[in-house]
Amino acid sequence: MAEAKAYADKKKTEYHSDLVVDLPKLAKFLTWFPKRKFSLNHDELNQAAYKVLPEEQFPVIAQFLQGSTFDTKAAMREFYLKSSRLFALYLRPIVLTVPFVFYKEKNEVIALIDLIKKHYGSGKGPSTLILPQALKDAISRTQLAYLKKGSSEEQVDPHLFECFVYHKMYRRLDKGLLCCNESVSHCDINHDLISDGLVDDVEKIALEFGYPKIPNYCDQRLDDALLMLDTTWDKTTKRINHRENTGFSIKETKTGGQDWRLDYDSKTPLEDAFFSTLPQVEIPDLMLYMGERINMWSSFTHI
């Protein structure tokens, strides 16, 4: 994808460079044409005209004058067509082998993957790949136009279609929507969780194993824990509001609200001359600063 973008950027630069060179030729052509020799036959006229403005630049300049801009997607399509062998060698075997799943049922990306698996898994070549009408209808007209080599083509190009599928897979893998349950880092979280059916049958299962009170104990324990949390929260808030918690300093703001801060346990002034010159900072801010300085966060993996 990065190489395709670089290729398109290079083509765009060349496109604009050619326009800068050939637009003066258009002015020269427009000046020459009314004053041409009228005795020239058709072939002689073409030769003389194309000497002034090359034939291949006529459609480019015409599109520019009509307001058309450089088609970046078309340039990337050209690159993908040139790179189709790399996709076949390095990406297709992965798709054929790895059991990909989507986080929910009936998604078009799985249907696209299954089509590639079924076609190439049976030993068929790209020339015989025909996109079913149902899958073709699911692709937007804008995207569908770039899956064909030219506007006059009826069928989707198999190499461009294959690249289109890999693009979709990449975006969904990156978002955690497309998964592989045999993978550690790309496993669907639901694959590791107990099913809802087992949770609903917890009393029946506990009874079968001879522990009928386990569900009740769990429910009671959660209720007790929540009650203790609510009670502690209310008690703590009440003590702060009544100035009973000496660890908090509360003062009224100019707007009529309240501002608070935590007091340090010790009010003893720092004797050390070095530390007495340093500003006091919060521990989380210090950790964030040091973590960035020593690149600590790269050692962690998000759950």
mmCIF file of C-alpha atoms in Angstrom:
data_model
loop_
_atom_site.group_PDB
_atom_site.id
_atom_site.type_symbol
_atom_site.label_atom_id
_atom_site.label_comp_id
_atom_site.label_asym_id
_atom_site.label_seq_id
_atom_site.Cartn_x
_atom_site.Cartn_y
_atom_site.Cartn_z
ATOM 1 C CA MET A 1 0.000 0.000 0.000
ATOM 2 C CA ALA A 2 2.867 2.358 0.831
ATOM 3 C CA GLU A 3 4.624 1.525 -2.439
ATOM 4 C CA ALA A 4 1.387 2.053 -4.374
ATOM 5 C CA LYS A 5 1.004 5.507 -2.858
ATOM 6 C CA ALA A 6 4.632 6.366 -3.653
ATOM 7 C CA TYR A 7 4.101 5.133 -7.231
ATOM 8 C CA ALA A 8 0.966 7.275 -7.575
ATOM 9 C CA ASP A 9 2.756 10.326 -6.151
ATOM 10 C CA LYS A 10 5.563 9.883 -8.684
ATOM 11 C CA LYS A 11 3.062 9.554 -11.544
ATOM 12 C CA LYS A 12 1.249 12.655 -10.322
ATOM 13 C CA THR A 13 4.486 14.646 -10.336
ATOM 14 C CA GLU A 14 5.258 13.461 -13.876
ATOM 15 C CA TYR A 15 1.712 14.313 -14.968
ATOM 16 C CA HIS A 16 1.998 17.899 -13.769
ATOM 17 C CA SER A 17 5.517 18.228 -15.197
ATOM 18 C CA ASP A 18 4.264 17.128 -18.613
ATOM 19 C CA LEU A 19 1.449 19.662 -18.444
ATOM 20 C CA VAL A 20 3.908 22.454 -17.686
ATOM 21 C CA VAL A 21 5.957 21.404 -20.728
ATOM 22 C CA ASP A 22 3.064 20.761 -23.124
ATOM 23 C CA LEU A 23 0.698 23.649 -22.365
ATOM 24 C CA PRO A 24 2.969 26.113 -24.236
ATOM 25 C CA LYS A 25 2.867 23.633 -27.128
ATOM 26 C CA LEU A 26 -0.921 23.916 -27.089
ATOM 27 C CA ALA A 27 -0.619 27.692 -27.441
ATOM 28 C CA LYS A 28 1.794 27.180 -30.325
ATOM 29 C CA PHE A 29 -0.634 24.700 -31.924
ATOM 30 C CA LEU A 30 -3.566 27.112 -31.616
ATOM 31 C CA THR A 31 -1.462 29.821 -33.220
ATOM 32 C CA TRP A 32 -0.267 27.524 -36.022
ATOM 33 C CA PHE A 33 -3.531 25.829 -36.944
ATOM 34 C CA PRO A 34 -5.409 28.811 -38.469
ATOM 35 C CA LYS A 35 -2.287 29.732 -40.493
ATOM 36 C CA ARG A 36 -1.499 26.214 -41.715
ATOM 37 C CA LYS A 37 -1.064 25.398 -45.383
ATOM 38 C CA PHE A 38 -4.514 24.509 -46.709
ATOM 39 C CA SER A 39 -2.953 22.486 -49.485
ATOM 40 C CA LEU A 40 -1.888 19.750 -47.024
ATOM 41 C CA ASN A 41 -3.650 16.404 -47.370
ATOM 42 C CA HIS A 42 -4.953 14.498 -44.336
ATOM 43 C CA ASP A 43 -1.738 12.581 -43.556
ATOM 44 C CA GLU A 44 0.456 15.643 -44.059
ATOM 45 C CA LEU A 45 -1.801 17.679 -41.779
ATOM 46 C CA ASN A 46 -1.558 15.057 -39.031
ATOM 47 C CA GLN A 47 2.213 14.877 -39.273
ATOM 48 C CA ALA A 48 2.553 18.658 -39.107
ATOM 49 C CA ALA A 49 0.101 18.934 -36.194
ATOM 50 C CA TYR A 50 1.739 16.191 -34.137
ATOM 51 C CA LYS A 51 5.119 17.837 -34.596
ATOM 52 C CA VAL A 52 3.732 20.881 -32.824
ATOM 53 C CA LEU A 53 1.778 18.931 -30.154
ATOM 54 C CA PRO A 54 2.390 15.163 -29.735
ATOM 55 C CA GLU A 55 -0.666 13.001 -30.311
ATOM 56 C CA GLU A 56 -0.532 11.327 -26.875
ATOM 57 C CA GLN A 57 -0.834 14.708 -25.131
ATOM 58 C CA PHE A 58 -4.124 15.663 -26.797
ATOM 59 C CA PRO A 59 -6.377 13.686 -24.358
ATOM 60 C CA VAL A 60 -4.260 14.699 -21.339
ATOM 61 C CA ILE A 61 -4.525 18.409 -22.093
ATOM 62 C CA ALA A 62 -8.202 18.066 -23.049
ATOM 63 C CA GLN A 63 -8.988 16.456 -19.671
ATOM 64 C CA PHE A 64 -7.026 19.179 -17.880
ATOM 65 C CA LEU A 65 -8.926 21.942 -19.694
ATOM 66 C CA GLN A 66 -12.208 20.209 -18.827
ATOM 67 C CA GLY A 67 -11.298 20.408 -15.135
ATOM 68 C CA SER A 68 -10.259 16.795 -14.668
ATOM 69 C CA THR A 69 -7.507 16.227 -12.114
ATOM 70 C CA PHE A 70 -4.936 13.481 -11.821
ATOM 71 C CA ASP A 71 -6.572 10.139 -10.933
ATOM 72 C CA THR A 72 -4.543 8.830 -7.988
ATOM 73 C CA LYS A 73 -6.676 5.688 -7.646
ATOM 74 C CA ALA A 74 -6.105 4.806 -11.288
ATOM 75 C CA ALA A 75 -2.339 5.121 -10.802
ATOM 76 C CA MET A 76 -2.509 2.871 -7.738
ATOM 77 C CA ARG A 77 -4.591 0.393 -9.754
ATOM 78 C CA GLU A 78 -1.805 0.357 -12.351
ATOM 79 C CA PHE A 79 0.722 -0.435 -9.601
ATOM 80 C CA TYR A 80 -1.419 -3.246 -8.172
ATOM 81 C CA LEU A 81 -1.729 -4.822 -11.596
ATOM 82 C CA LYS A 82 2.062 -4.803 -11.895
ATOM 83 C CA SER A 83 2.352 -6.322 -8.383
ATOM 84 C CA SER A 84 -0.247 -9.058 -8.825
ATOM 85 C CA ARG A 85 2.394 -11.808 -8.844
ATOM 86 C CA LEU A 86 3.609 -10.730 -5.394
ATOM 87 C CA PHE A 87 0.059 -10.982 -4.034
ATOM 88 C CA ALA A 88 -0.316 -14.443 -5.513
ATOM 89 C CA LEU A 89 3.005 -15.631 -4.064
ATOM 90 C CA TYR A 90 2.853 -14.175 -0.560
ATOM 91 C CA LEU A 91 -0.709 -13.235 0.393
ATOM 92 C CA ARG A 92 -2.861 -15.831 -1.367
ATOM 93 C CA PRO A 93 -1.324 -18.831 0.482
ATOM 94 C CA ILE A 94 -2.142 -17.133 3.805
ATOM 95 C CA VAL A 95 -5.765 -16.582 2.821
ATOM 96 C CA LEU A 96 -6.075 -20.167 1.601
ATOM 97 C CA THR A 97 -4.634 -21.597 4.832
ATOM 98 C CA VAL A 98 -5.621 -19.351 7.750
ATOM 99 C CA PRO A 99 -9.179 -19.851 9.147
ATOM 100 C CA PHE A 100 -10.379 -16.258 9.296
ATOM 101 C CA VAL A 101 -13.635 -15.416 11.082
ATOM 102 C CA PHE A 102 -15.600 -12.182 11.488
ATOM 103 C CA TYR A 103 -16.702 -11.001 14.914
ATOM 104 C CA LYS A 104 -20.330 -11.331 13.834
ATOM 105 C CA GLU A 105 -22.066 -13.606 11.351
ATOM 106 C CA LYS A 106 -22.893 -12.866 7.713
ATOM 107 C CA ASN A 107 -20.361 -10.262 6.638
ATOM 108 C CA GLU A 108 -19.376 -9.557 3.043
ATOM 109 C CA VAL A 109 -15.625 -9.786 3.749
ATOM 110 C CA ILE A 110 -16.011 -13.471 4.725
ATOM 111 C CA ALA A 111 -17.970 -14.067 1.518
ATOM 112 C CA LEU A 112 -15.121 -12.488 -0.470
ATOM 113 C CA ILE A 113 -12.510 -14.581 1.356
ATOM 114 C CA ASP A 114 -14.549 -17.745 0.801
ATOM 115 C CA LEU A 115 -14.756 -16.984 -2.936
ATOM 116 C CA ILE A 116 -10.946 -16.744 -3.175
ATOM 117 C CA LYS A 117 -10.525 -19.910 -1.089
ATOM 118 C CA LYS A 118 -13.010 -21.892 -3.147
ATOM 119 C CA HIS A 119 -11.636 -20.734 -6.504
ATOM 120 C CA TYR A 120 -7.873 -20.933 -5.951
ATOM 121 C CA GLY A 121 -8.152 -23.799 -3.478
ATOM 122 C CA SER A 122 -9.558 -25.977 -6.264
ATOM 123 C CA GLY A 123 -6.513 -25.273 -8.449
ATOM 124 C CA LYS A 124 -8.187 -22.826 -10.828
ATOM 125 C CA GLY A 125 -6.349 -19.852 -12.328
ATOM 126 C CA PRO A 126 -7.243 -16.157 -12.179
ATOM 127 C CA SER A 127 -8.550 -16.063 -15.764
ATOM 128 C CA THR A 128 -11.577 -18.178 -14.814
ATOM 129 C CA LEU A 129 -12.541 -16.175 -11.727
ATOM 130 C CA ILE A 130 -16.025 -14.708 -12.193
ATOM 131 C CA LEU A 131 -17.484 -12.482 -9.493
ATOM 132 C CA PRO A 132 -21.053 -13.550 -8.597
ATOM 133 C CA GLN A 133 -23.684 -10.888 -9.170
ATOM 134 C CA ALA A 134 -24.646 -10.792 -5.478
ATOM 135 C CA LEU A 135 -21.068 -9.896 -4.455
ATOM 136 C CA LYS A 136 -20.749 -7.449 -7.347
ATOM 137 C CA ASP A 137 -23.920 -5.656 -6.226
ATOM 138 C CA ALA A 138 -22.461 -5.296 -2.709
ATOM 139 C CA ILE A 139 -19.526 -3.254 -4.085
ATOM 140 C CA SER A 140 -20.110 0.458 -4.631
ATOM 141 C CA ARG A 141 -20.055 1.734 -8.211
ATOM 142 C CA THR A 142 -17.054 3.934 -7.442
ATOM 143 C CA GLN A 143 -15.000 0.989 -6.160
ATOM 144 C CA LEU A 144 -16.264 -1.312 -8.908
ATOM 145 C CA ALA A 145 -14.938 1.036 -11.601
ATOM 146 C CA TYR A 146 -11.398 0.651 -10.221
ATOM 147 C CA LEU A 147 -11.659 -3.141 -10.208
ATOM 148 C CA LYS A 148 -11.688 -3.160 -14.019
ATOM 149 C CA LYS A 149 -8.720 -2.507 -16.286
ATOM 150 C CA GLY A 150 -10.735 -0.035 -18.352
ATOM 151 C CA SER A 151 -14.139 1.621 -18.466
ATOM 152 C CA SER A 152 -15.173 -0.572 -21.403
ATOM 153 C CA GLU A 153 -14.519 -3.810 -19.503
ATOM 154 C CA GLU A 154 -17.558 -5.800 -18.388
ATOM 155 C CA GLN A 155 -15.900 -8.200 -15.957
ATOM 156 C CA VAL A 156 -13.913 -7.409 -12.856
ATOM 157 C CA ASP A 157 -10.176 -8.023 -13.230
ATOM 158 C CA PRO A 158 -9.251 -11.021 -11.003
ATOM 159 C CA HIS A 159 -5.945 -9.489 -9.860
ATOM 160 C CA LEU A 160 -7.529 -6.161 -8.911
ATOM 161 C CA PHE A 161 -10.359 -7.993 -7.173
ATOM 162 C CA GLU A 162 -7.893 -10.055 -5.151
ATOM 163 C CA CYS A 163 -6.067 -6.895 -4.072
ATOM 164 C CA PHE A 164 -9.424 -5.323 -3.182
ATOM 165 C CA VAL A 165 -10.163 -8.252 -0.850
ATOM 166 C CA TYR A 166 -6.753 -7.937 0.836
ATOM 167 C CA HIS A 167 -7.400 -4.224 1.404
ATOM 168 C CA LYS A 168 -10.695 -5.021 3.108
ATOM 169 C CA MET A 169 -9.057 -7.731 5.212
ATOM 170 C CA TYR A 170 -6.252 -5.385 6.270
ATOM 171 C CA ARG A 171 -8.623 -2.669 7.459
ATOM 172 C CA ARG A 172 -10.766 -5.124 9.420
ATOM 173 C CA LEU A 173 -7.783 -6.917 10.937
ATOM 174 C CA ASP A 174 -6.409 -3.559 12.013
ATOM 175 C CA LYS A 175 -9.707 -2.717 13.751
ATOM 176 C CA GLY A 176 -10.021 -6.144 15.373
ATOM 177 C CA LEU A 177 -13.162 -7.038 13.407
ATOM 178 C CA LEU A 178 -11.595 -9.812 11.335
ATOM 179 C CA CYS A 179 -10.081 -12.477 13.573
ATOM 180 C CA CYS A 180 -8.265 -15.805 13.629
ATOM 181 C CA ASN A 181 -9.126 -17.873 16.696
ATOM 182 C CA GLU A 182 -5.938 -19.930 16.315
ATOM 183 C CA SER A 183 -3.926 -16.730 16.759
ATOM 184 C CA VAL A 184 -2.942 -15.106 20.050
ATOM 185 C CA SER A 185 -2.947 -11.444 19.015
ATOM 186 C CA HIS A 186 -5.787 -11.663 16.457
ATOM 187 C CA CYS A 187 -8.193 -13.917 18.376
ATOM 188 C CA ASP A 188 -11.826 -12.904 18.832
ATOM 189 C CA ILE A 189 -12.407 -12.073 22.504
ATOM 190 C CA ASN A 190 -15.716 -13.974 22.423
ATOM 191 C CA HIS A 191 -13.743 -17.109 21.602
ATOM 192 C CA ASP A 192 -12.161 -17.001 25.090
ATOM 193 C CA LEU A 193 -15.376 -16.192 26.945
ATOM 194 C CA ILE A 194 -17.945 -18.635 28.291
ATOM 195 C CA SER A 195 -21.027 -18.777 26.083
ATOM 196 C CA ASP A 196 -24.277 -17.188 27.181
ATOM 197 C CA GLY A 197 -25.873 -20.638 27.147
ATOM 198 C CA LEU A 198 -23.502 -21.888 29.845
ATOM 199 C CA VAL A 199 -24.138 -18.824 31.979
ATOM 200 C CA ASP A 200 -27.897 -19.365 31.718
ATOM 201 C CA ASP A 201 -27.453 -23.024 32.779
ATOM 202 C CA VAL A 202 -25.141 -22.272 35.708
ATOM 203 C CA GLU A 203 -27.593 -23.590 38.327
ATOM 204 C CA LYS A 204 -28.140 -26.835 36.396
ATOM 205 C CA ILE A 205 -24.383 -27.345 35.867
ATOM 206 C CA ALA A 206 -23.587 -26.618 39.531
ATOM 207 C CA LEU A 207 -26.211 -29.133 40.609
ATOM 208 C CA GLU A 208 -24.779 -31.820 38.320
ATOM 209 C CA PHE A 209 -21.330 -31.386 39.904
ATOM 210 C CA GLY A 210 -22.760 -31.463 43.419
ATOM 211 C CA TYR A 211 -22.313 -27.770 44.276
ATOM 212 C CA PRO A 212 -25.863 -26.359 44.145
ATOM 213 C CA LYS A 213 -25.000 -23.322 46.299
ATOM 214 C CA ILE A 214 -22.249 -21.946 44.029
ATOM 215 C CA PRO A 215 -24.604 -19.702 41.941
ATOM 216 C CA ASN A 216 -26.238 -18.379 45.109
ATOM 217 C CA TYR A 217 -22.871 -17.724 46.736
ATOM 218 C CA CYS A 218 -21.732 -15.779 43.640
ATOM 219 C CA ASP A 219 -24.888 -13.666 43.524
ATOM 220 C CA GLN A 220 -24.744 -12.974 47.274
ATOM 221 C CA ARG A 221 -21.022 -12.142 47.129
ATOM 222 C CA LEU A 222 -21.571 -9.632 44.334
ATOM 223 C CA ASP A 223 -24.496 -8.059 46.166
ATOM 224 C CA ASP A 224 -22.442 -7.735 49.342
ATOM 225 C CA ALA A 225 -19.488 -6.261 47.451
ATOM 226 C CA LEU A 226 -21.676 -3.683 45.695
ATOM 227 C CA LEU A 227 -23.356 -2.753 48.993
ATOM 228 C CA MET A 228 -19.966 -2.315 50.662
ATOM 229 C CA LEU A 229 -18.771 -0.166 47.755
ATOM 230 C CA ASP A 230 -21.861 2.084 47.882
ATOM 231 C CA THR A 231 -21.637 2.408 51.684
ATOM 232 C CA THR A 232 -17.925 3.228 51.586
ATOM 233 C CA TRP A 233 -18.441 5.772 48.810
ATOM 234 C CA ASP A 234 -21.180 7.560 50.727
ATOM 235 C CA LYS A 235 -19.192 7.474 53.974
ATOM 236 C CA THR A 236 -16.022 8.814 52.325
ATOM 237 C CA THR A 237 -17.878 11.620 50.544
ATOM 238 C CA LYS A 238 -19.697 12.574 53.745
ATOM 239 C CA ARG A 239 -16.460 12.744 55.759
ATOM 240 C CA ILE A 240 -14.844 14.941 53.106
ATOM 241 C CA ASN A 241 -17.824 17.296 52.995
ATOM 242 C CA HIS A 242 -17.852 17.591 56.825
ATOM 243 C CA ARG A 243 -14.101 18.353 56.924
ATOM 244 C CA GLU A 244 -13.500 15.138 58.911
ATOM 245 C CA ASN A 245 -10.968 13.804 56.411
ATOM 246 C CA THR A 246 -7.813 15.790 57.151
ATOM 247 C CA GLY A 247 -6.129 14.541 54.004
ATOM 248 C CA PHE A 248 -8.288 16.889 51.898
ATOM 249 C CA SER A 249 -8.113 20.661 51.747
ATOM 250 C CA ILE A 250 -11.311 22.234 50.417
ATOM 251 C CA LYS A 251 -11.794 25.883 49.600
ATOM 252 C CA GLU A 252 -14.498 27.958 47.978
ATOM 253 C CA THR A 253 -13.831 29.298 44.482
ATOM 254 C CA LYS A 254 -14.757 32.743 43.180
ATOM 255 C CA THR A 255 -17.605 31.228 41.182
ATOM 256 C CA GLY A 256 -19.188 29.705 44.285
ATOM 257 C CA GLY A 257 -17.997 26.158 43.657
ATOM 258 C CA GLN A 258 -15.473 24.075 45.512
ATOM 259 C CA ASP A 259 -11.868 23.275 44.791
ATOM 260 C CA TRP A 260 -9.904 20.583 46.557
ATOM 261 C CA ARG A 261 -6.452 19.064 46.780
ATOM 262 C CA LEU A 262 -4.761 16.278 48.714
ATOM 263 C CA ASP A 263 -2.470 17.345 51.541
ATOM 264 C CA TYR A 264 0.925 15.756 51.924
ATOM 265 C CA ASP A 265 1.423 13.643 55.036
ATOM 266 C CA SER A 266 4.408 15.698 56.054
ATOM 267 C CA LYS A 267 4.596 19.479 56.132
ATOM 268 C CA THR A 268 8.289 19.400 57.089
ATOM 269 C CA PRO A 269 10.285 21.636 54.749
ATOM 270 C CA LEU A 270 12.939 19.996 52.653
ATOM 271 C CA GLU A 271 16.373 20.546 54.156
ATOM 272 C CA ASP A 272 18.319 19.477 51.089
ATOM 273 C CA ALA A 273 19.264 22.523 49.052
ATOM 274 C CA PHE A 274 18.990 20.620 45.753
ATOM 275 C CA PHE A 275 15.507 19.188 46.289
ATOM 276 C CA SER A 276 14.185 22.420 47.753
ATOM 277 C CA THR A 277 14.631 24.063 44.340
ATOM 278 C CA LEU A 278 12.576 21.444 42.488
ATOM 279 C CA PRO A 279 8.849 21.983 41.843
ATOM 280 C CA GLN A 280 6.383 19.437 43.272
ATOM 281 C CA VAL A 281 4.745 17.280 40.595
ATOM 282 C CA GLU A 282 2.109 14.546 40.641
ATOM 283 C CA ILE A 283 3.335 10.942 40.541
ATOM 284 C CA PRO A 284 1.316 10.052 37.348
ATOM 285 C CA ASP A 285 2.843 13.041 35.539
ATOM 286 C CA LEU A 286 6.307 11.907 36.607
ATOM 287 C CA MET A 287 5.619 8.350 35.382
ATOM 288 C CA LEU A 288 4.344 9.606 32.018
ATOM 289 C CA TYR A 289 7.415 11.802 31.589
ATOM 290 C CA MET A 290 9.878 9.038 32.469
ATOM 291 C CA GLY A 291 7.951 6.484 30.403
ATOM 292 C CA GLU A 292 8.325 8.612 27.294
ATOM 293 C CA ARG A 293 11.991 9.336 28.000
ATOM 294 C CA ILE A 294 12.972 5.646 28.315
ATOM 295 C CA ASN A 295 10.433 4.319 25.783
ATOM 296 C CA MET A 296 8.776 2.236 28.502
ATOM 297 C CA TRP A 297 5.351 2.004 26.849
ATOM 298 C CA SER A 298 6.652 -0.087 23.928
ATOM 299 C CA SER A 299 7.145 -2.961 26.359
ATOM 300 C CA PHE A 300 3.416 -3.168 27.068
ATOM 301 C CA THR A 301 0.742 -4.858 24.978
ATOM 302 C CA HIS A 302 -2.836 -3.582 25.161
ATOM 303 C CA ILE A 303 -5.223 -6.201 26.533
#
